[in-house]
């Protein structure tokens, strides 16, 4: 039986393991940490529960497809709840805006808080973004690339021209609305990829549509339930899962994968090795030298995360909240161009206790704060975390009535911690998604050694839970094509 070792138990590794086991392979998954899930982490203390990485579940389709492909029903494993409003936006001028996936609510909110004249602009923008999303996903996202020429198919070129996919996102949104608050609202979503909206191509407007148009979901019990659901699925399919097992080296002989060597010195043989680790780190530390190892990659930004146990109520805050800096453009320049820690940071807050009351003790809040900062190739926010926290808390005193004496504890996750997890330069969102690191230019899911593959955020199609789940679909297609094993035809 063809033996596949998956190195890493992030969302990508778990989904790939379940898919490949279902397709007829013998699958072993090795995770270096004691907790599965990678960046989808869990922290619990004194009756408070926090998700430590992702907090927004968007674009349910790849998740539903995973369970459907494995002849299961998603709802038997996970109960996602659609949030409405999706989130509250706090602008520095005092405007508070509740974003919603319901068009009628958005129309009312825009008319009341911005101007009735902006309503048709919003409707036009959403219609154009929706059309782009439905064209772009099958043509560019849900596909394996074999060479850059794959981008030059007649269908791809027609879509590039039709939607002007490579136009600048920030400038193009300005053509829909003159209100700077709406410009921020409809572009900041590229920061989910660790990318500045000012440097993003228009095609990333599909993120705006995924979030503003289709909405934001939260799994009952928290984001970590997603990890538990995928772990259950993988184990049901017969995947052998071991935690606390760090892979030091992929063993390659005559250009072909032979297995892996663990930090303990033990070796495990395999026909196929799938790396869920960050691609630059894997090329530099785990694989024999190759051209890829010396490639000059570009990274996304990083994040300072604060998990705050708070006694009292922050009634102004919803489940998700976005707090824009007074000068958003300067804020972006600082993070992405000057690579300095922002003077007046924009940040995001999450209180999952709004949807899941058991996430904090009675009368308390589980306050999650995420501040985008440069990765460690620039100014290191790790040593400035206390100063950043002070600025965030001052703003929350004004906007949400936070009292310092209500803070019971603060647990932080800094760029140095993301780096310790194996993310090169502490870039929490991994490889950047600029043009030459997207589609056919992104690291392929096939390494230049026979039998070695990648899955996850730093290979195709990219970062974020939905994309990582699609990366597991693409990996399965690729491996099945190259090894010819399929359930029914295979040895299982
Ligand atoms: C702060 C933050 C907020 C985010 N918010 C969102 C959000 O709201 N919505 C969203 O969709 N996405 C969000 N993301 C992105 C999302 O978390 C990632 O895209 C996704 O979790 C990446 O999954 P992955 O499987 O590719 O990699 P990872 O989660 O990084 O998993 C890789 C795994 O491999 C293991 N590993 C690495 N090297 C080895 C080795 N040598 N031996 C054994 N194991 C190894 C690691 O320990 C890890 O468990 C966020 C990310 C961060 C950091």
PDB file of N, CA and C in Angstrom, residues 251-325:
ATOM      1  N   UNK A 251      13.984  12.460   3.794  1.00  0.00           N
ATOM      2  CA  UNK A 251      15.073  11.653   3.221  1.00  0.00           C
ATOM      3  C   UNK A 251      14.813  11.508   1.720  1.00  0.00           C
ATOM      4  N   UNK A 252      15.812  11.942   0.947  1.00  0.00           N
ATOM      5  CA  UNK A 252      15.684  11.887  -0.516  1.00  0.00           C
ATOM      6  C   UNK A 252      16.893  11.132  -1.057  1.00  0.00           C
ATOM      7  N   UNK A 253      16.638  10.113  -1.864  1.00  0.00           N
ATOM      8  CA  UNK A 253      17.750   9.372  -2.506  1.00  0.00           C
ATOM      9  C   UNK A 253      17.503   9.337  -3.984  1.00  0.00           C
ATOM     10  N   UNK A 254      18.558   9.646  -4.775  1.00  0.00           N
ATOM     11  CA  UNK A 254      18.458   9.686  -6.240  1.00  0.00           C
ATOM     12  C   UNK A 254      17.245  10.505  -6.677  1.00  0.00           C
ATOM     13  N   UNK A 255      17.032  11.641  -5.987  1.00  0.00           N
ATOM     14  CA  UNK A 255      15.957  12.565  -6.376  1.00  0.00           C
ATOM     15  C   UNK A 255      14.570  12.085  -5.995  1.00  0.00           C
ATOM     16  N   UNK A 256      14.462  11.064  -5.142  1.00  0.00           N
ATOM     17  CA  UNK A 256      13.164  10.497  -4.806  1.00  0.00           C
ATOM     18  C   UNK A 256      12.943  10.415  -3.297  1.00  0.00           C
ATOM     19  N   UNK A 257      11.731  10.703  -2.827  1.00  0.00           N
ATOM     20  CA  UNK A 257      11.435  10.644  -1.389  1.00  0.00           C
ATOM     21  C   UNK A 257      11.518   9.215  -0.881  1.00  0.00           C
ATOM     22  N   UNK A 258      12.208   9.043   0.263  1.00  0.00           N
ATOM     23  CA  UNK A 258      12.304   7.700   0.868  1.00  0.00           C
ATOM     24  C   UNK A 258      11.598   7.670   2.224  1.00  0.00           C
ATOM     25  N   UNK A 259      11.350   8.844   2.810  1.00  0.00           N
ATOM     26  CA  UNK A 259      10.725   8.886   4.133  1.00  0.00           C
ATOM     27  C   UNK A 259      11.186  10.126   4.875  1.00  0.00           C
ATOM     28  N   UNK A 260      11.096  10.085   6.206  1.00  0.00           N
ATOM     29  CA  UNK A 260      11.498  11.253   7.004  1.00  0.00           C
ATOM     30  C   UNK A 260      12.358  10.810   8.180  1.00  0.00           C
ATOM     31  N   UNK A 261      13.194  11.772   8.654  1.00  0.00           N
ATOM     32  CA  UNK A 261      13.945  11.542   9.882  1.00  0.00           C
ATOM     33  C   UNK A 261      13.415  12.484  10.956  1.00  0.00           C
ATOM     34  N   UNK A 262      13.085  11.931  12.113  1.00  0.00           N
ATOM     35  CA  UNK A 262      12.521  12.743  13.199  1.00  0.00           C
ATOM     36  C   UNK A 262      13.628  13.355  14.048  1.00  0.00           C
ATOM     37  N   UNK A 263      13.261  14.343  14.868  1.00  0.00           N
ATOM     38  CA  UNK A 263      14.231  14.976  15.761  1.00  0.00           C
ATOM     39  C   UNK A 263      14.830  13.950  16.712  1.00  0.00           C
ATOM     40  N   UNK A 264      14.065  12.902  17.032  1.00  0.00           N
ATOM     41  CA  UNK A 264      14.559  11.849  17.938  1.00  0.00           C
ATOM     42  C   UNK A 264      15.609  10.978  17.260  1.00  0.00           C
ATOM     43  N   UNK A 265      15.779  11.111  15.941  1.00  0.00           N
ATOM     44  CA  UNK A 265      16.735  10.292  15.205  1.00  0.00           C
ATOM     45  C   UNK A 265      16.063   9.121  14.496  1.00  0.00           C
ATOM     46  N   UNK A 266      14.840   8.809  14.919  1.00  0.00           N
ATOM     47  CA  UNK A 266      14.103   7.699  14.284  1.00  0.00           C
ATOM     48  C   UNK A 266      13.798   8.040  12.822  1.00  0.00           C
ATOM     49  N   UNK A 267      13.792   7.024  11.966  1.00  0.00           N
ATOM     50  CA  UNK A 267      13.401   7.274  10.570  1.00  0.00           C
ATOM     51  C   UNK A 267      12.125   6.489  10.273  1.00  0.00           C
ATOM     52  N   UNK A 268      11.297   7.066   9.402  1.00  0.00           N
ATOM     53  CA  UNK A 268      10.067   6.380   8.982  1.00  0.00           C
ATOM     54  C   UNK A 268      10.041   6.379   7.458  1.00  0.00           C
ATOM     55  N   UNK A 269       9.860   5.214   6.863  1.00  0.00           N
ATOM     56  CA  UNK A 269       9.861   5.104   5.410  1.00  0.00           C
ATOM     57  C   UNK A 269       8.514   5.529   4.839  1.00  0.00           C
ATOM     58  N   UNK A 270       8.557   6.110   3.658  1.00  0.00           N
ATOM     59  CA  UNK A 270       7.298   6.464   2.982  1.00  0.00           C
ATOM     60  C   UNK A 270       7.554   6.556   1.491  1.00  0.00           C
ATOM     61  N   UNK A 271       6.475   6.396   0.709  1.00  0.00           N
ATOM     62  CA  UNK A 271       6.578   6.558  -0.743  1.00  0.00           C
ATOM     63  C   UNK A 271       6.359   8.019  -1.129  1.00  0.00           C
ATOM     64  N   UNK A 272       5.557   8.700  -0.301  1.00  0.00           N
ATOM     65  CA  UNK A 272       5.205  10.103  -0.588  1.00  0.00           C
ATOM     66  C   UNK A 272       5.318  10.885   0.715  1.00  0.00           C
ATOM     67  N   UNK A 273       5.929  12.090   0.648  1.00  0.00           N
ATOM     68  CA  UNK A 273       5.977  12.970   1.829  1.00  0.00           C
ATOM     69  C   UNK A 273       5.290  14.284   1.456  1.00  0.00           C
ATOM     70  N   UNK A 274       4.302  14.673   2.258  1.00  0.00           N
ATOM     71  CA  UNK A 274       3.579  15.931   2.024  1.00  0.00           C
ATOM     72  C   UNK A 274       3.943  16.887   3.150  1.00  0.00           C
ATOM     73  N   UNK A 275       4.476  18.056   2.790  1.00  0.00           N
ATOM     74  CA  UNK A 275       4.889  19.026   3.802  1.00  0.00           C
ATOM     75  C   UNK A 275       3.801  20.081   3.992  1.00  0.00           C
ATOM     76  N   UNK A 276       3.299  20.165   5.205  1.00  0.00           N
ATOM     77  CA  UNK A 276       2.326  21.207   5.554  1.00  0.00           C
ATOM     78  C   UNK A 276       3.062  22.378   6.220  1.00  0.00           C
ATOM     79  N   UNK A 277       4.384  22.231   6.345  1.00  0.00           N
ATOM     80  CA  UNK A 277       5.206  23.304   6.934  1.00  0.00           C
ATOM     81  C   UNK A 277       5.281  24.476   5.945  1.00  0.00           C
ATOM     82  N   UNK A 278       5.669  25.633   6.449  1.00  0.00           N
ATOM     83  CA  UNK A 278       5.868  26.826   5.632  1.00  0.00           C
ATOM     84  C   UNK A 278       6.889  26.500   4.519  1.00  0.00           C
ATOM     85  N   UNK A 279       6.601  26.861   3.280  1.00  0.00           N
ATOM     86  CA  UNK A 279       7.451  26.430   2.161  1.00  0.00           C
ATOM     87  C   UNK A 279       8.900  26.945   2.253  1.00  0.00           C
ATOM     88  N   UNK A 280       9.140  28.260   2.502  1.00  0.00           N
ATOM     89  CA  UNK A 280      10.546  28.700   2.574  1.00  0.00           C
ATOM     90  C   UNK A 280      11.320  27.954   3.672  1.00  0.00           C
ATOM     91  N   UNK A 281      10.678  27.777   4.834  1.00  0.00           N
ATOM     92  CA  UNK A 281      11.342  27.067   5.935  1.00  0.00           C
ATOM     93  C   UNK A 281      11.648  25.630   5.515  1.00  0.00           C
ATOM     94  N   UNK A 282      10.708  24.991   4.839  1.00  0.00           N
ATOM     95  CA  UNK A 282      10.902  23.593   4.443  1.00  0.00           C
ATOM     96  C   UNK A 282      12.051  23.477   3.442  1.00  0.00           C
ATOM     97  N   UNK A 283      12.089  24.386   2.440  1.00  0.00           N
ATOM     98  CA  UNK A 283      13.174  24.309   1.453  1.00  0.00           C
ATOM     99  C   UNK A 283      14.533  24.542   2.118  1.00  0.00           C
ATOM    100  N   UNK A 284      14.547  25.477   3.090  1.00  0.00           N
ATOM    101  CA  UNK A 284      15.837  25.803   3.695  1.00  0.00           C
ATOM    102  C   UNK A 284      16.303  24.750   4.709  1.00  0.00           C
ATOM    103  N   UNK A 285      15.372  24.137   5.427  1.00  0.00           N
ATOM    104  CA  UNK A 285      15.791  23.284   6.554  1.00  0.00           C
ATOM    105  C   UNK A 285      15.509  21.796   6.396  1.00  0.00           C
ATOM    106  N   UNK A 286      14.561  21.437   5.540  1.00  0.00           N
ATOM    107  CA  UNK A 286      14.122  20.026   5.580  1.00  0.00           C
ATOM    108  C   UNK A 286      14.384  19.254   4.294  1.00  0.00           C
ATOM    109  N   UNK A 287      14.787  19.960   3.242  1.00  0.00           N
ATOM    110  CA  UNK A 287      14.963  19.295   1.946  1.00  0.00           C
ATOM    111  C   UNK A 287      16.394  19.472   1.460  1.00  0.00           C
ATOM    112  N   UNK A 288      16.885  18.581   0.578  1.00  0.00           N
ATOM    113  CA  UNK A 288      18.220  18.782   0.005  1.00  0.00           C
ATOM    114  C   UNK A 288      18.255  20.104  -0.762  1.00  0.00           C
ATOM    115  N   UNK A 289      19.460  20.637  -0.975  1.00  0.00           N
ATOM    116  CA  UNK A 289      19.522  21.967  -1.593  1.00  0.00           C
ATOM    117  C   UNK A 289      18.954  21.918  -3.019  1.00  0.00           C
ATOM    118  N   UNK A 290      18.323  23.031  -3.383  1.00  0.00           N
ATOM    119  CA  UNK A 290      17.707  23.149  -4.717  1.00  0.00           C
ATOM    120  C   UNK A 290      17.624  24.637  -5.032  1.00  0.00           C
ATOM    121  N   UNK A 291      17.256  24.954  -6.274  1.00  0.00           N
ATOM    122  CA  UNK A 291      17.120  26.366  -6.660  1.00  0.00           C
ATOM    123  C   UNK A 291      16.091  27.063  -5.776  1.00  0.00           C
ATOM    124  N   UNK A 292      15.046  26.307  -5.401  1.00  0.00           N
ATOM    125  CA  UNK A 292      13.963  26.897  -4.603  1.00  0.00           C
ATOM    126  C   UNK A 292      14.485  27.414  -3.259  1.00  0.00           C
ATOM    127  N   UNK A 293      15.510  26.712  -2.705  1.00  0.00           N
ATOM    128  CA  UNK A 293      15.994  27.077  -1.374  1.00  0.00           C
ATOM    129  C   UNK A 293      16.615  28.468  -1.379  1.00  0.00           C
ATOM    130  N   UNK A 294      17.163  28.893  -2.533  1.00  0.00           N
ATOM    131  CA  UNK A 294      17.810  30.212  -2.558  1.00  0.00           C
ATOM    132  C   UNK A 294      16.914  31.264  -3.214  1.00  0.00           C
ATOM    133  N   UNK A 295      15.670  30.886  -3.545  1.00  0.00           N
ATOM    134  CA  UNK A 295      14.767  31.865  -4.160  1.00  0.00           C
ATOM    135  C   UNK A 295      14.475  32.997  -3.175  1.00  0.00           C
ATOM    136  N   UNK A 296      14.382  34.223  -3.678  1.00  0.00           N
ATOM    137  CA  UNK A 296      14.106  35.366  -2.794  1.00  0.00           C
ATOM    138  C   UNK A 296      12.597  35.511  -2.631  1.00  0.00           C
ATOM    139  N   UNK A 297      12.069  34.948  -1.558  1.00  0.00           N
ATOM    140  CA  UNK A 297      10.624  35.024  -1.331  1.00  0.00           C
ATOM    141  C   UNK A 297      10.281  36.365  -0.700  1.00  0.00           C
ATOM    142  N   UNK A 298       9.059  36.777  -0.862  1.00  0.00           N
ATOM    143  CA  UNK A 298       8.570  37.976  -0.163  1.00  0.00           C
ATOM    144  C   UNK A 298       7.444  37.561   0.782  1.00  0.00           C
ATOM    145  N   UNK A 299       7.490  38.144   1.973  1.00  0.00           N
ATOM    146  CA  UNK A 299       6.568  37.718   3.003  1.00  0.00           C
ATOM    147  C   UNK A 299       5.452  38.723   3.278  1.00  0.00           C
ATOM    148  N   UNK A 300       4.374  38.222   3.860  1.00  0.00           N
ATOM    149  CA  UNK A 300       3.275  39.093   4.286  1.00  0.00           C
ATOM    150  C   UNK A 300       3.666  39.782   5.600  1.00  0.00           C
ATOM    151  N   UNK A 301       2.731  40.536   6.157  1.00  0.00           N
ATOM    152  CA  UNK A 301       3.023  41.201   7.429  1.00  0.00           C
ATOM    153  C   UNK A 301       2.868  40.205   8.581  1.00  0.00           C
ATOM    154  N   UNK A 302       3.047  40.674   9.777  1.00  0.00           N
ATOM    155  CA  UNK A 302       2.858  39.815  10.939  1.00  0.00           C
ATOM    156  C   UNK A 302       1.713  40.379  11.796  1.00  0.00           C
ATOM    157  N   UNK A 303       1.566  39.835  12.974  1.00  0.00           N
ATOM    158  CA  UNK A 303       0.473  40.284  13.841  1.00  0.00           C
ATOM    159  C   UNK A 303       0.892  40.164  15.295  1.00  0.00           C
ATOM    160  N   UNK A 304       0.499  41.183  16.073  1.00  0.00           N
ATOM    161  CA  UNK A 304       0.571  41.070  17.532  1.00  0.00           C
ATOM    162  C   UNK A 304      -0.831  40.691  18.003  1.00  0.00           C
ATOM    163  N   UNK A 305      -0.929  39.611  18.733  1.00  0.00           N
ATOM    164  CA  UNK A 305      -2.242  39.192  19.236  1.00  0.00           C
ATOM    165  C   UNK A 305      -2.213  39.273  20.762  1.00  0.00           C
ATOM    166  N   UNK A 306      -3.263  39.873  21.340  1.00  0.00           N
ATOM    167  CA  UNK A 306      -3.388  39.934  22.802  1.00  0.00           C
ATOM    168  C   UNK A 306      -4.677  39.213  23.202  1.00  0.00           C
ATOM    169  N   UNK A 307      -4.578  38.288  24.132  1.00  0.00           N
ATOM    170  CA  UNK A 307      -5.749  37.562  24.633  1.00  0.00           C
ATOM    171  C   UNK A 307      -5.970  38.060  26.052  1.00  0.00           C
ATOM    172  N   UNK A 308      -7.090  38.760  26.248  1.00  0.00           N
ATOM    173  CA  UNK A 308      -7.281  39.481  27.516  1.00  0.00           C
ATOM    174  C   UNK A 308      -8.501  38.931  28.254  1.00  0.00           C
ATOM    175  N   UNK A 309      -8.264  38.455  29.461  1.00  0.00           N
ATOM    176  CA  UNK A 309      -9.383  38.068  30.324  1.00  0.00           C
ATOM    177  C   UNK A 309      -9.862  39.331  31.026  1.00  0.00           C
ATOM    178  N   UNK A 310     -11.164  39.657  30.881  1.00  0.00           N
ATOM    179  CA  UNK A 310     -11.662  40.953  31.361  1.00  0.00           C
ATOM    180  C   UNK A 310     -12.913  40.731  32.200  1.00  0.00           C
ATOM    181  N   UNK A 311     -12.955  41.351  33.356  1.00  0.00           N
ATOM    182  CA  UNK A 311     -14.182  41.271  34.150  1.00  0.00           C
ATOM    183  C   UNK A 311     -14.954  42.580  34.002  1.00  0.00           C
ATOM    184  N   UNK A 312     -16.242  42.465  33.653  1.00  0.00           N
ATOM    185  CA  UNK A 312     -17.049  43.628  33.325  1.00  0.00           C
ATOM    186  C   UNK A 312     -17.577  43.472  31.916  1.00  0.00           C
ATOM    187  N   UNK A 313     -18.326  44.468  31.440  1.00  0.00           N
ATOM    188  CA  UNK A 313     -18.944  44.371  30.112  1.00  0.00           C
ATOM    189  C   UNK A 313     -18.397  45.451  29.177  1.00  0.00           C
ATOM    190  N   UNK A 314     -18.109  45.068  27.962  1.00  0.00           N
ATOM    191  CA  UNK A 314     -17.692  46.016  26.923  1.00  0.00           C
ATOM    192  C   UNK A 314     -18.854  46.084  25.936  1.00  0.00           C
ATOM    193  N   UNK A 315     -19.937  46.728  26.379  1.00  0.00           N
ATOM    194  CA  UNK A 315     -21.220  46.605  25.679  1.00  0.00           C
ATOM    195  C   UNK A 315     -21.192  47.142  24.250  1.00  0.00           C
ATOM    196  N   UNK A 316     -20.244  48.049  23.974  1.00  0.00           N
ATOM    197  CA  UNK A 316     -20.227  48.632  22.621  1.00  0.00           C
ATOM    198  C   UNK A 316     -19.648  47.681  21.586  1.00  0.00           C
ATOM    199  N   UNK A 317     -18.959  46.642  22.059  1.00  0.00           N
ATOM    200  CA  UNK A 317     -18.292  45.740  21.117  1.00  0.00           C
ATOM    201  C   UNK A 317     -19.190  44.569  20.746  1.00  0.00           C
ATOM    202  N   UNK A 318     -19.181  44.222  19.429  1.00  0.00           N
ATOM    203  CA  UNK A 318     -19.903  43.040  18.954  1.00  0.00           C
ATOM    204  C   UNK A 318     -18.933  41.856  18.966  1.00  0.00           C
ATOM    205  N   UNK A 319     -19.350  40.760  18.356  1.00  0.00           N
ATOM    206  CA  UNK A 319     -18.454  39.587  18.259  1.00  0.00           C
ATOM    207  C   UNK A 319     -17.166  39.990  17.523  1.00  0.00           C
ATOM    208  N   UNK A 320     -17.312  40.646  16.348  1.00  0.00           N
ATOM    209  CA  UNK A 320     -16.135  41.130  15.596  1.00  0.00           C
ATOM    210  C   UNK A 320     -16.199  42.648  15.477  1.00  0.00           C
ATOM    211  N   UNK A 321     -15.038  43.301  15.601  1.00  0.00           N
ATOM    212  CA  UNK A 321     -14.976  44.761  15.504  1.00  0.00           C
ATOM    213  C   UNK A 321     -13.685  45.166  14.814  1.00  0.00           C
ATOM    214  N   UNK A 322     -13.785  46.229  13.986  1.00  0.00           N
ATOM    215  CA  UNK A 322     -12.598  46.754  13.306  1.00  0.00           C
ATOM    216  C   UNK A 322     -12.430  48.197  13.759  1.00  0.00           C
ATOM    217  N   UNK A 323     -11.221  48.563  14.170  1.00  0.00           N
ATOM    218  CA  UNK A 323     -10.956  49.919  14.675  1.00  0.00           C
ATOM    219  C   UNK A 323      -9.938  50.553  13.733  1.00  0.00           C
ATOM    220  N   UNK A 324     -10.408  51.484  12.878  1.00  0.00           N
ATOM    221  CA  UNK A 324      -9.505  52.075  11.893  1.00  0.00           C
ATOM    222  C   UNK A 324      -8.704  53.221  12.497  1.00  0.00           C
ATOM    223  N   UNK A 325      -7.443  53.269  12.104  1.00  0.00           N
ATOM    224  CA  UNK A 325      -6.569  54.384  12.481  1.00  0.00           C
ATOM    225  C   UNK A 325      -7.107  55.687  11.868  1.00  0.00           C
TER     226      UNK A 325
END
